[in-house]
PDB file of C-alpha atoms in Angstrom:
ATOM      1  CA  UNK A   3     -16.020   6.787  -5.966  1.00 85.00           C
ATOM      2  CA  UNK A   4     -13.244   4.480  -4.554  1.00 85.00           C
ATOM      3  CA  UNK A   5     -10.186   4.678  -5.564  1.00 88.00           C
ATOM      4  CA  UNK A   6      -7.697   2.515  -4.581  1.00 85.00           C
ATOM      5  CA  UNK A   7      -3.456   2.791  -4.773  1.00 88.00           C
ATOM      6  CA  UNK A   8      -0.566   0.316  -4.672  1.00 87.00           C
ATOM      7  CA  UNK A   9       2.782   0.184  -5.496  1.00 89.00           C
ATOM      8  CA  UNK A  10       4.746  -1.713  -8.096  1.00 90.00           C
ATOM      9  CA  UNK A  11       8.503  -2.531  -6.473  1.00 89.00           C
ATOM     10  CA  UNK A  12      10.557  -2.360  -9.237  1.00 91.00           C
ATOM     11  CA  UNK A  13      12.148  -5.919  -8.488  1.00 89.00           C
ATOM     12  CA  UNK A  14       8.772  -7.414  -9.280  1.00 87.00           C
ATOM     13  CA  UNK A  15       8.801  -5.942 -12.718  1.00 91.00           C
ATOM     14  CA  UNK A  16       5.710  -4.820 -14.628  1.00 92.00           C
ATOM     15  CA  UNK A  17       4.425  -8.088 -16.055  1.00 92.00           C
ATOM     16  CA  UNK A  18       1.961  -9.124 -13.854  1.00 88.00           C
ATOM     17  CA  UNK A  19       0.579  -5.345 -13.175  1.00 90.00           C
ATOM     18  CA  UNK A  20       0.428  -5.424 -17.019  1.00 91.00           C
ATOM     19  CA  UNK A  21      -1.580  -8.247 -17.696  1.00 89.00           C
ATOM     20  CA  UNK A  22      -4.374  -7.298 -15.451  1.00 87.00           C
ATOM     21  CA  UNK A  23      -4.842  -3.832 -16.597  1.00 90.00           C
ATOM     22  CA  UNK A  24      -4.295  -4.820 -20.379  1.00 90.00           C
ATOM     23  CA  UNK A  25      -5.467  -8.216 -20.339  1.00 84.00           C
ATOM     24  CA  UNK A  26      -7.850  -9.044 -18.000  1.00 73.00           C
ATOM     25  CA  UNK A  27     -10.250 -12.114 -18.612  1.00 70.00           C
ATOM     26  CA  UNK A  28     -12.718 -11.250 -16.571  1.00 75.00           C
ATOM     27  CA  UNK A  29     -13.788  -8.057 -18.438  1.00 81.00           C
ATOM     28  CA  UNK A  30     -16.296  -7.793 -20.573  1.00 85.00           C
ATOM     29  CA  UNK A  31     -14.555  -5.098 -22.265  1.00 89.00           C
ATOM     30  CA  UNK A  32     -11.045  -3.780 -22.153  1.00 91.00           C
ATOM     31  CA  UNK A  33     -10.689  -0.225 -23.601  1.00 93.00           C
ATOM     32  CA  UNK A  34      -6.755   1.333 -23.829  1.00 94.00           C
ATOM     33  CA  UNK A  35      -6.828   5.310 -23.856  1.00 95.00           C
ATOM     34  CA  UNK A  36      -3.500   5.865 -23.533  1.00 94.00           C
ATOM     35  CA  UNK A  37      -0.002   3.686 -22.744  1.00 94.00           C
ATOM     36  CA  UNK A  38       1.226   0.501 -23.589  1.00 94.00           C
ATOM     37  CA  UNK A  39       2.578  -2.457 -22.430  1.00 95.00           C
ATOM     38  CA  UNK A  40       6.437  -1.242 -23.972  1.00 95.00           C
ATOM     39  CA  UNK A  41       5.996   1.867 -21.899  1.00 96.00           C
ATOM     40  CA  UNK A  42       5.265   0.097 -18.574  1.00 96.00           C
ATOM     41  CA  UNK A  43       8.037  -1.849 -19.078  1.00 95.00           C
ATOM     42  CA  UNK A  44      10.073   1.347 -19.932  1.00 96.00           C
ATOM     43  CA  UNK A  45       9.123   2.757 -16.819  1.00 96.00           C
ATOM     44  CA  UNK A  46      10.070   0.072 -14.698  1.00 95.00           C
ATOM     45  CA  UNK A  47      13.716   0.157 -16.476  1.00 95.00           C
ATOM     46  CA  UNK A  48      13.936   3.988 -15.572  1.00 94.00           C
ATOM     47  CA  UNK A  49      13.165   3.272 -12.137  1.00 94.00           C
ATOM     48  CA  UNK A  50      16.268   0.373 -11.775  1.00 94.00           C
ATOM     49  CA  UNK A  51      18.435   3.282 -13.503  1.00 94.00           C
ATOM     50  CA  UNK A  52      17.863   5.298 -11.137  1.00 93.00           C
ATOM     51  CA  UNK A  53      17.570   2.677  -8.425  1.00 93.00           C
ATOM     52  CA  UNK A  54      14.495   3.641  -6.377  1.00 92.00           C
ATOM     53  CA  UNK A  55      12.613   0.636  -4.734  1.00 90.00           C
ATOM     54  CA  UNK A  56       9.335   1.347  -6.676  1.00 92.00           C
ATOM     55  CA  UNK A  57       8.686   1.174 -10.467  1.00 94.00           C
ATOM     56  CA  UNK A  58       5.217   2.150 -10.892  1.00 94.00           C
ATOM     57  CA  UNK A  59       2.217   3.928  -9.374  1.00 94.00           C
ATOM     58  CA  UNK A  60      -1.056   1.504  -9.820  1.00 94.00           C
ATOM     59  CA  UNK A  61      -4.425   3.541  -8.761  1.00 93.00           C
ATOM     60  CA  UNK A  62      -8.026   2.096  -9.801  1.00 90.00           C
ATOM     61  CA  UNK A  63     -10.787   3.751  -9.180  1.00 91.00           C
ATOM     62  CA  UNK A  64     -14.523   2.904  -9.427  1.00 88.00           C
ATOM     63  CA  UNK A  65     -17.542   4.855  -9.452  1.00 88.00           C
ATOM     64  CA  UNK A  66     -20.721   4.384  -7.524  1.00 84.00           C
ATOM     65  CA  UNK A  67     -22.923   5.635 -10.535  1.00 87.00           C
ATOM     66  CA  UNK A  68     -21.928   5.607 -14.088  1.00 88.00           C
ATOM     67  CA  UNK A  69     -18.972   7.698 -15.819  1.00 91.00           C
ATOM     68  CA  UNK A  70     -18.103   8.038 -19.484  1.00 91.00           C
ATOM     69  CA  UNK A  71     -14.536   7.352 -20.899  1.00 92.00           C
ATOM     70  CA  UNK A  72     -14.259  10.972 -20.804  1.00 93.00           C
ATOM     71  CA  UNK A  73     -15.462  11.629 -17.761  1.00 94.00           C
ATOM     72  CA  UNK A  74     -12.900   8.741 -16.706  1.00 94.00           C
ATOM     73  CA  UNK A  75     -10.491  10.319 -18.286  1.00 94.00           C
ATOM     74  CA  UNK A  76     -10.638  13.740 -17.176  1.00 94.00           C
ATOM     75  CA  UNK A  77     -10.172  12.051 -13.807  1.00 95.00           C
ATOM     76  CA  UNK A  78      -6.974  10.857 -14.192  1.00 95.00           C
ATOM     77  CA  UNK A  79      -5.336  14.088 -15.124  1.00 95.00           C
ATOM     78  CA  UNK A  80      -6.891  15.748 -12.055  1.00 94.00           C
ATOM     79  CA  UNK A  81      -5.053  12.592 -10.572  1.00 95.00           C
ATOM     80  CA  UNK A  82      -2.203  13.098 -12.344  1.00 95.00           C
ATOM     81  CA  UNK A  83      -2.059  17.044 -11.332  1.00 93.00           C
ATOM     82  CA  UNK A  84      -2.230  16.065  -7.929  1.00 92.00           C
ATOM     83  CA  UNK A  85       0.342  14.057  -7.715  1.00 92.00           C
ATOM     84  CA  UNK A  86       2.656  15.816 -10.048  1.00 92.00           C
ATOM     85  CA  UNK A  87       2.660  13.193 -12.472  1.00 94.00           C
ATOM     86  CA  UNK A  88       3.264  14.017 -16.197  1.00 94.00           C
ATOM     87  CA  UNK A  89      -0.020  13.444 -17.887  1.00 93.00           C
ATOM     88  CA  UNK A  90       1.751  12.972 -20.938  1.00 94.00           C
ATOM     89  CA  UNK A  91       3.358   9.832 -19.314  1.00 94.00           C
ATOM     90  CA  UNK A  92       0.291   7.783 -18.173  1.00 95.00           C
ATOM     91  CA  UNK A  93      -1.249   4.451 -19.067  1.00 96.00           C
ATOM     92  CA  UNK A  94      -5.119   4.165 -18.941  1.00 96.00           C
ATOM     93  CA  UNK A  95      -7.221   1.734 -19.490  1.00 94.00           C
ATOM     94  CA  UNK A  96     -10.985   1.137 -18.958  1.00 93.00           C
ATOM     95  CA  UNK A  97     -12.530  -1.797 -17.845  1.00 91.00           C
ATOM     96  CA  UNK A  98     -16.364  -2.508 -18.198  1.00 89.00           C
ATOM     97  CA  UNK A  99     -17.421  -5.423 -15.976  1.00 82.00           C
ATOM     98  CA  UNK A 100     -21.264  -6.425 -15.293  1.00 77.00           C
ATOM     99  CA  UNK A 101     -22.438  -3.130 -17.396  1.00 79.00           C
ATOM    100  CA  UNK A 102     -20.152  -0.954 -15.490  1.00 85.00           C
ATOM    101  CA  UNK A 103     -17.197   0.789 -15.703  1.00 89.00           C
ATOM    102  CA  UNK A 104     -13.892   1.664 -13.851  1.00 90.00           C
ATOM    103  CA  UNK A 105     -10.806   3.117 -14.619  1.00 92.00           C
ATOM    104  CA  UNK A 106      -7.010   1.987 -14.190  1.00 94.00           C
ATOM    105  CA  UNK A 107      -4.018   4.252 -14.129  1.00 95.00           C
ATOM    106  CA  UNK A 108      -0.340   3.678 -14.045  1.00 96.00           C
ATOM    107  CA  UNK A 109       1.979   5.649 -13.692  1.00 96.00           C
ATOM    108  CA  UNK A 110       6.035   5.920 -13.754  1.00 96.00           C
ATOM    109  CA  UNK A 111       7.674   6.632 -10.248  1.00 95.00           C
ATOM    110  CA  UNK A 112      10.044   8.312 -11.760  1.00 94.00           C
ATOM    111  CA  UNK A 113       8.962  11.596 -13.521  1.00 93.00           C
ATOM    112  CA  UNK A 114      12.105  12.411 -15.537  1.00 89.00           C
ATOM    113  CA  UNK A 115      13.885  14.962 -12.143  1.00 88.00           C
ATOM    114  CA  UNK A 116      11.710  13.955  -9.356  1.00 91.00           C
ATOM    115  CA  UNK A 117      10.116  10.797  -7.994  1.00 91.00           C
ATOM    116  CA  UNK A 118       6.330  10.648  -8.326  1.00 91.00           C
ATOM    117  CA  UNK A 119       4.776  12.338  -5.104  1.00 86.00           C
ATOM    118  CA  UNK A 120       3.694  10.120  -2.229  1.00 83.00           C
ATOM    119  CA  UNK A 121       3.440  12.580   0.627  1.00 83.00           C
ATOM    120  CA  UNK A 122      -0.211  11.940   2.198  1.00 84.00           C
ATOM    121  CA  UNK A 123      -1.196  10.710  -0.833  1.00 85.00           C
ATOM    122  CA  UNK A 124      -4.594   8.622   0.787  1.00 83.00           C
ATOM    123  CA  UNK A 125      -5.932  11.471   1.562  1.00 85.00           C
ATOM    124  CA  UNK A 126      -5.321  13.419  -1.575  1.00 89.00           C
ATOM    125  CA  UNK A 127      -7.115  10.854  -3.610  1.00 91.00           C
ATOM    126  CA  UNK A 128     -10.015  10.958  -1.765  1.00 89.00           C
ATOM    127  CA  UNK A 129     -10.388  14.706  -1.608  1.00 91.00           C
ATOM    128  CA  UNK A 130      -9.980  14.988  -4.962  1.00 91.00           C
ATOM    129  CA  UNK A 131     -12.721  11.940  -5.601  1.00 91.00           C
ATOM    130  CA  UNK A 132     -15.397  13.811  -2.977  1.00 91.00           C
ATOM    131  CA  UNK A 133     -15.049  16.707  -5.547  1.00 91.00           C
ATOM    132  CA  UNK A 134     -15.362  15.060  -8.594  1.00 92.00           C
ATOM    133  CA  UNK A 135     -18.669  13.278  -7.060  1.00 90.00           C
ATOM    134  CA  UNK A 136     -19.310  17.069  -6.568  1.00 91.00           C
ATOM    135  CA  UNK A 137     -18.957  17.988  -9.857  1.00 90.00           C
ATOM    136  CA  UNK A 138     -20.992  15.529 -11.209  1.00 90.00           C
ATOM    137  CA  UNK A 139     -23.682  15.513  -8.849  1.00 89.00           C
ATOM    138  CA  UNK A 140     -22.997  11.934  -7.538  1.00 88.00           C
ATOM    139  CA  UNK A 141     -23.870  10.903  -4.038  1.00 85.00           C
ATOM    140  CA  UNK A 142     -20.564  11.785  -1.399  1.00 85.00           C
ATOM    141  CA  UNK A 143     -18.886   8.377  -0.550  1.00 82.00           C
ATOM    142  CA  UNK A 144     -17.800   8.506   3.244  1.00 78.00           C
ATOM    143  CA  UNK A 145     -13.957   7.790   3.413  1.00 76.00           C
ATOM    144  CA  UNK A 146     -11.998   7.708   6.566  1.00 76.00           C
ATOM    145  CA  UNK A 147     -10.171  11.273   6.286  1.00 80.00           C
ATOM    146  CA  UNK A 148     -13.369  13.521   5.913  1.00 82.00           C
ATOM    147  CA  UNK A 149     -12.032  15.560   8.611  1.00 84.00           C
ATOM    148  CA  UNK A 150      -8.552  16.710   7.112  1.00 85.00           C
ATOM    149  CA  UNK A 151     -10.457  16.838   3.789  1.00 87.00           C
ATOM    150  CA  UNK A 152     -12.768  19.587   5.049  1.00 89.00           C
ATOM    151  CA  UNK A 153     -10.052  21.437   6.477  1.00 88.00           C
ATOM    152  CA  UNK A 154      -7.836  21.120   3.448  1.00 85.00           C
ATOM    153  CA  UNK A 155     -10.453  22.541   1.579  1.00 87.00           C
ATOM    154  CA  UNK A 156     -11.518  25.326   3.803  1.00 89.00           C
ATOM    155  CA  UNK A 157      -7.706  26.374   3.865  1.00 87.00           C
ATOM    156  CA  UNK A 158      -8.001  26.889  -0.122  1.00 84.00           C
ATOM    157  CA  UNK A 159     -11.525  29.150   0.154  1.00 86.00           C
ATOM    158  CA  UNK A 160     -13.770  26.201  -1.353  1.00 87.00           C
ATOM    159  CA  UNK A 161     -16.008  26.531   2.232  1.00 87.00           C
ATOM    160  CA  UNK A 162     -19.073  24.962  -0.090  1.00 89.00           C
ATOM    161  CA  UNK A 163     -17.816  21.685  -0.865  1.00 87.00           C
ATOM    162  CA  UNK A 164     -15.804  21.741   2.644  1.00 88.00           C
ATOM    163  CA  UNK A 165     -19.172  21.606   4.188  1.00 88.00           C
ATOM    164  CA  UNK A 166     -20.283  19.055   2.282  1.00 88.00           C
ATOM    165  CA  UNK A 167     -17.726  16.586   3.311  1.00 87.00           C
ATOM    166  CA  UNK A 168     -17.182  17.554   7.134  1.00 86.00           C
ATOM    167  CA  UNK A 169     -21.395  16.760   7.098  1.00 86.00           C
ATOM    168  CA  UNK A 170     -19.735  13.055   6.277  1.00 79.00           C
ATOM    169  CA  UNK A 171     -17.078  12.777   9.445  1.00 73.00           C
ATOM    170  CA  UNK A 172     -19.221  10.817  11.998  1.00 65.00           C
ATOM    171  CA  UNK A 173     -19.623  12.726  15.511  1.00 59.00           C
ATOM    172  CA  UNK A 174     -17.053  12.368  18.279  1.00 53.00           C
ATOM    173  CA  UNK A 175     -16.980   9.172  19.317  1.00 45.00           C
ATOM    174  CA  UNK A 176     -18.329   7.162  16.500  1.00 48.00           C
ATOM    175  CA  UNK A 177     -16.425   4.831  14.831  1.00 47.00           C
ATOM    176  CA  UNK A 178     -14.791   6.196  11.409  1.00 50.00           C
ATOM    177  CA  UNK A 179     -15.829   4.468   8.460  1.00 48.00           C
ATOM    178  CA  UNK A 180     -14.056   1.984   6.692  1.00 45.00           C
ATOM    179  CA  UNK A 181     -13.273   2.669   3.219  1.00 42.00           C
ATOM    180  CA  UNK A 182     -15.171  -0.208   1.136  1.00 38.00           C
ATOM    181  CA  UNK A 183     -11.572  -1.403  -0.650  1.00 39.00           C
ATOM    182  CA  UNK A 184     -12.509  -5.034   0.424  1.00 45.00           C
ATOM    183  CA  UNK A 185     -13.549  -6.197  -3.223  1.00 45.00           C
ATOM    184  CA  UNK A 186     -11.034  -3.514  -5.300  1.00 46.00           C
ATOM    185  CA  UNK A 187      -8.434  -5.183  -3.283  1.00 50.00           C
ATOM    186  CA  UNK A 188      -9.391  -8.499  -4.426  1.00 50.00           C
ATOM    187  CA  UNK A 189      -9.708  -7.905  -8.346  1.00 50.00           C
ATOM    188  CA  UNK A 190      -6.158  -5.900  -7.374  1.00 50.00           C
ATOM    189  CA  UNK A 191      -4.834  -9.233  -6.403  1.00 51.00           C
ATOM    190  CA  UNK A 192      -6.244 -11.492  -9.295  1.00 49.00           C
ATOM    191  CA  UNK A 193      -3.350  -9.899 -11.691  1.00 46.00           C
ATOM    192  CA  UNK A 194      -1.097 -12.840  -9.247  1.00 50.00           C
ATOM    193  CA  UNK A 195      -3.598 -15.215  -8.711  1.00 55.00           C
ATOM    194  CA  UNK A 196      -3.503 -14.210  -5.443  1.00 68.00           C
ATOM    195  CA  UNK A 197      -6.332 -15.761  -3.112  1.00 76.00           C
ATOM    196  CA  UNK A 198      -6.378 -12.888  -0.523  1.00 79.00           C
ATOM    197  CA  UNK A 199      -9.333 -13.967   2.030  1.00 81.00           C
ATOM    198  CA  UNK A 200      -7.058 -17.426   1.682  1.00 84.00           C
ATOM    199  CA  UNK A 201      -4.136 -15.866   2.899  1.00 87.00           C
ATOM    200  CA  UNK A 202      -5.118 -13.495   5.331  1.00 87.00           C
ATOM    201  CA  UNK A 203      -6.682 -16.390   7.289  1.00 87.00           C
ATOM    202  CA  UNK A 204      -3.227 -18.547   7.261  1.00 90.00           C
ATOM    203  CA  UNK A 205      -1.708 -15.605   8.899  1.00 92.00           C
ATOM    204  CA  UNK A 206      -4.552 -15.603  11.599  1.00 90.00           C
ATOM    205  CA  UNK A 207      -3.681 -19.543  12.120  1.00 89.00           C
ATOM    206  CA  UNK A 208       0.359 -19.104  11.749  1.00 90.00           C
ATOM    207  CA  UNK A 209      -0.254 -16.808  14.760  1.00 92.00           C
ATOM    208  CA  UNK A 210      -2.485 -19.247  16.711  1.00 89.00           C
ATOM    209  CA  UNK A 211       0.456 -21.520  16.559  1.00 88.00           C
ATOM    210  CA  UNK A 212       3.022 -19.409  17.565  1.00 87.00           C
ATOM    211  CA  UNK A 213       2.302 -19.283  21.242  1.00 87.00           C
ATOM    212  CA  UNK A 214       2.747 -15.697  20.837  1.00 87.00           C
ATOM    213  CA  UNK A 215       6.316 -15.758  19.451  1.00 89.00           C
ATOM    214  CA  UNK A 216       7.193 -13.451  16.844  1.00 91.00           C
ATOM    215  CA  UNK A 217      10.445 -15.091  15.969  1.00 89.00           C
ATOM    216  CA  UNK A 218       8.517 -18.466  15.242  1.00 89.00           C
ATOM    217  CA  UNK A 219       5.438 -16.106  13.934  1.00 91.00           C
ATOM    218  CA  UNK A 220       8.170 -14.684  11.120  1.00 91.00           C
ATOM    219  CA  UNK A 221       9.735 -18.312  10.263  1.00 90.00           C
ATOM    220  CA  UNK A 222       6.012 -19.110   9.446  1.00 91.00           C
ATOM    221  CA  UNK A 223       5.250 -16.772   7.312  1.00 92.00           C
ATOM    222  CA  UNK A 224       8.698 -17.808   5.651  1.00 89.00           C
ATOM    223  CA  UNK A 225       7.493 -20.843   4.691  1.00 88.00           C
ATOM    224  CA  UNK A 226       4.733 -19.259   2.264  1.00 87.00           C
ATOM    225  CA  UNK A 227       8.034 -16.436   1.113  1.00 87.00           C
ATOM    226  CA  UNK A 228       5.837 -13.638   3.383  1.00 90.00           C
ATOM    227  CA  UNK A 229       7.136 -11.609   5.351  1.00 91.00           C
ATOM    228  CA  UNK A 230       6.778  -8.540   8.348  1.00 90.00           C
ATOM    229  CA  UNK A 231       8.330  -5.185   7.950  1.00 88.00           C
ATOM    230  CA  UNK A 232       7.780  -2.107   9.989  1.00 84.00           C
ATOM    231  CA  UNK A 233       5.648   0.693   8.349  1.00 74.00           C
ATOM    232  CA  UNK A 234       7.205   3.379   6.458  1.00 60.00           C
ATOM    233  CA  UNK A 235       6.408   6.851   4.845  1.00 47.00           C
ATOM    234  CA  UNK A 236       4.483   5.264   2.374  1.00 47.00           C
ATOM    235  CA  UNK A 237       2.173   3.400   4.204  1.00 46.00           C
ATOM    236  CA  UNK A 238      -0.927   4.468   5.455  1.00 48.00           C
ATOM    237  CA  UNK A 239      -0.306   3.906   8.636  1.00 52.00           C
ATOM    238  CA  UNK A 240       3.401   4.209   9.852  1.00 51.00           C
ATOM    239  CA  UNK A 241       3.527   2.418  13.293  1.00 64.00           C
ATOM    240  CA  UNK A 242       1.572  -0.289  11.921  1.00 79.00           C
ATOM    241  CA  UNK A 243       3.757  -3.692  10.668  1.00 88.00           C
ATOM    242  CA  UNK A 244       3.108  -4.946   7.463  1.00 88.00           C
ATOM    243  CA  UNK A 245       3.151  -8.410   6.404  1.00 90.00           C
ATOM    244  CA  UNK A 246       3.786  -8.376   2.535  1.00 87.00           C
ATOM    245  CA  UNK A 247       4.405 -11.003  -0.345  1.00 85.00           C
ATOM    246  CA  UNK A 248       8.154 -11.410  -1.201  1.00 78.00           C
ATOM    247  CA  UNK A 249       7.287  -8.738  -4.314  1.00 71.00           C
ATOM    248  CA  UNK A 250       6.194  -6.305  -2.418  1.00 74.00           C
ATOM    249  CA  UNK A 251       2.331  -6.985  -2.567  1.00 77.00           C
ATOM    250  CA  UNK A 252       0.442  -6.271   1.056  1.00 80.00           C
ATOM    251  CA  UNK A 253      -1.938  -8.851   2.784  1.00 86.00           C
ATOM    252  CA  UNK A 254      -2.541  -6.416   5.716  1.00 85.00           C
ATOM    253  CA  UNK A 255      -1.269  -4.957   8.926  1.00 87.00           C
ATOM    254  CA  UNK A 256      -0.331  -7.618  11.798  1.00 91.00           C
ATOM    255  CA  UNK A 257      -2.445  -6.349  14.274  1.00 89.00           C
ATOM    256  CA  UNK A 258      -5.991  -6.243  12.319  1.00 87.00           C
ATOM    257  CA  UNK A 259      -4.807  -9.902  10.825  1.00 89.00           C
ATOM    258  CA  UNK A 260      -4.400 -11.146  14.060  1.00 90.00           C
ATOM    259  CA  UNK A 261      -6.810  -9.630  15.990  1.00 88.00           C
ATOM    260  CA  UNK A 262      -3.617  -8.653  19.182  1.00 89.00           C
ATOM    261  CA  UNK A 263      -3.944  -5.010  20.372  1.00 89.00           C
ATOM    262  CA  UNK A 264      -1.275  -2.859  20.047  1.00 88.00           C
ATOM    263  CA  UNK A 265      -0.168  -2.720  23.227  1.00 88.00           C
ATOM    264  CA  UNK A 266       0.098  -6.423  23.187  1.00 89.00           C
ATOM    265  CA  UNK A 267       2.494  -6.105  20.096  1.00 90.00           C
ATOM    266  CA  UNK A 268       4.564  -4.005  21.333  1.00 89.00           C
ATOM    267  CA  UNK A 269       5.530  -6.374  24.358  1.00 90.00           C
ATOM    268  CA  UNK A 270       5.993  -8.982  22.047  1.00 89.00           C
ATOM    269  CA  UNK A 271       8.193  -6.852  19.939  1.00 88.00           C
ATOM    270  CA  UNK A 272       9.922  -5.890  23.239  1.00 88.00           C
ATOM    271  CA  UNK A 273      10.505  -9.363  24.069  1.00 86.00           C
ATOM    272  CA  UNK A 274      11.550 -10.371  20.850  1.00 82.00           C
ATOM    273  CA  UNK A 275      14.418  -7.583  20.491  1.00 80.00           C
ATOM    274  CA  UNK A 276      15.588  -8.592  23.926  1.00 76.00           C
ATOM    275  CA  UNK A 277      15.700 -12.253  22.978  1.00 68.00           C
ATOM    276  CA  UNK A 278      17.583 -11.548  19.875  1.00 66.00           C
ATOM    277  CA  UNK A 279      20.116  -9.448  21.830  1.00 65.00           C
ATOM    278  CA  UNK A 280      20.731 -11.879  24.414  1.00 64.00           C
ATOM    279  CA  UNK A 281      21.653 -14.384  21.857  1.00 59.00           C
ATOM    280  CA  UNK A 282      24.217 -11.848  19.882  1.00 59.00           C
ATOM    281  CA  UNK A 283      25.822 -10.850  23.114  1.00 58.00           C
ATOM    282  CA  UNK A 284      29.274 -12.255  22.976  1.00 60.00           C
ATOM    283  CA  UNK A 285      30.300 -14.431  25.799  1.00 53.00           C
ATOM    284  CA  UNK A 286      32.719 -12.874  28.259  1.00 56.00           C
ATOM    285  CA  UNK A 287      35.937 -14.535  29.263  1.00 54.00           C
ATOM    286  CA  UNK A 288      37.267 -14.082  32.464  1.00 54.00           C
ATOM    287  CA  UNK A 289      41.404 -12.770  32.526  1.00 53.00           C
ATOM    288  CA  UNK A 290      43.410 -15.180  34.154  1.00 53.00           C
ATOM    289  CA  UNK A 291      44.447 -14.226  37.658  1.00 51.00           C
ATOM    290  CA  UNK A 292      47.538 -13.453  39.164  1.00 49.00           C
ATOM    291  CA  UNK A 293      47.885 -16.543  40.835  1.00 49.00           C
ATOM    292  CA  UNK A 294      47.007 -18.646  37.531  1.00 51.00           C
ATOM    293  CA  UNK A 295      49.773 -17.006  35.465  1.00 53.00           C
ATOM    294  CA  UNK A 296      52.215 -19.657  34.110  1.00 53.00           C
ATOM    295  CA  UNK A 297      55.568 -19.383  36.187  1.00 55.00           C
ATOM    296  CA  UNK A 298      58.950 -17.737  34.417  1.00 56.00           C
ATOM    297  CA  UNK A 299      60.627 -19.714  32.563  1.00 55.00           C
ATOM    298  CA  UNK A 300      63.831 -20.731  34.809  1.00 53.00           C
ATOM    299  CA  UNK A 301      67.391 -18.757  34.534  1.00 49.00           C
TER     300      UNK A 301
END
């Protein structure tokens, strides 16, 4: 199972989000369990009360072999346990697509005293997807934290199922696997009419033309209303910079966009700060000397 998370920034509001989940074209079939529209836009209106940058938790998630509603549904509270999400707050909504089915759930930042939990939260959802393939006797998906899964798991007694996953982790020195996100991130991306492959491949070329200049790299991606932030507690990866749509939606990290190594980026990041300081630095004025002082005025 893949499952997939992103969040809503409250200043993007939950229109778009909501017409993809409750509206989407391209579905065969569109099947609303629990939630609404109203309450999504609730949400986001608790989340600008209490003025917290994001509004709603998206996460999709899509099964390699075939799950009822139920089944579906049973997921999404252990989701919602995990997180410490109120399962009484939650919109879900099942899409079928080509004879299959996969499952959306939003849910409110905000849970009423607390803000929804974020803390390693990759990892979480995988863990608690390799158990529910598990439980259901569906085949293990590799993901890329198979390791801290295992160990997770071995911490809380279930050595069975730990064994089962750590049997994923490739050997020392082989190359962790890739989570397959590459088409969930693309239907994730329709609700804008966002042309991801499109866009990742301007970035590539607004670097190309650069000359390696990160100041004239940014005022390119201004042009399209992108833009580069440093990586936070919420992303995956924290030392990683982020280029992301003016409402909050990521295109990818600047180094796997533009193919530099990281110890290229951080010279150009290097250089960049020192250019920028150079050009704050406030010119010094020499004091007048003692023999350029204006004479007394006469007695």
């Amino acid at each position: 199972m893949i499952v997939q998370e992103t969040r809503i920034k409250t200043s993007s509001g939950h229109e778009a989000v909501s017409r993809h989940v409750l509206a989407g074209a391209k579905n065969e079939a569109i099947r609303i369990l629990s939630g609404s529209d109203y309450l999504l836009k609730d949400w986001m209106k608790e989340a600008r009360r209490e003025d917290i940058r994001y509004g709603l938790r998206h996460i999709a998630f899509n099964p390699a072999e075939p799950m009822t509603d139920e089944q579906l549904a049973s997921f999404a509270e252990r989701i919602c346990a995990e997180l410490s999400a109120d399962p009484d707050r939650m919109t879900l909504v099942i899409h079928q697509k080509d004879g299959s089915t996969h499952g959306h759930l939003l849910l409110p930042e905000w849970q009423d005293d607390h803000v929804l939990s974020s803390r390693f939260s990759w990892q979480r959802l995988e863990k608690i997807a390799r158990l529910e393939e598990i439980q259901l006797g569906h085949a293990l998906v590799a993901g890329r934290h198979d390791h801290a899964i295992a160990k997770a798991l071995r911490a809380d007694g279930n050595h069975d199922a730990a064994d089962r996953i750590a049997a994923l982790a490739p050997q020392d020195g082989a190359a962790r696997p890739i989570a397959a996100y590459t088409s969930q991130a693309r239907r994730m991306t329709e609700r804008q009419d966002f042309d991801l492959p499109t866009a990742r491949r301007e970035i590539l070329s607004f670097w190309q033309a650069s000359d390696n200049d990160l100041t004239a790299f940014r005022n390119l991606l201004a042009t399209k209303n992108w833009h580069m932030r440093s990586g936070d507690r919420t992303d995956r990866r924290r030392n990683a910079h982020i280029i992301e749509t003016h409402d909050g939606m990521m295109i990818g990290s600047f180094t796997r966009l533009t193919k530099v190594r990281m110890k290229d980026f951080r010279e150009f990041l290097e250089k960049e700060g020192l250019t920028a300081k150079n050009r704050r630095k406030p010119l010094k004025l020499s004091s007048p000397s003692k023999a350029a002082k204006a004479p007394k005025p006469c007695e």
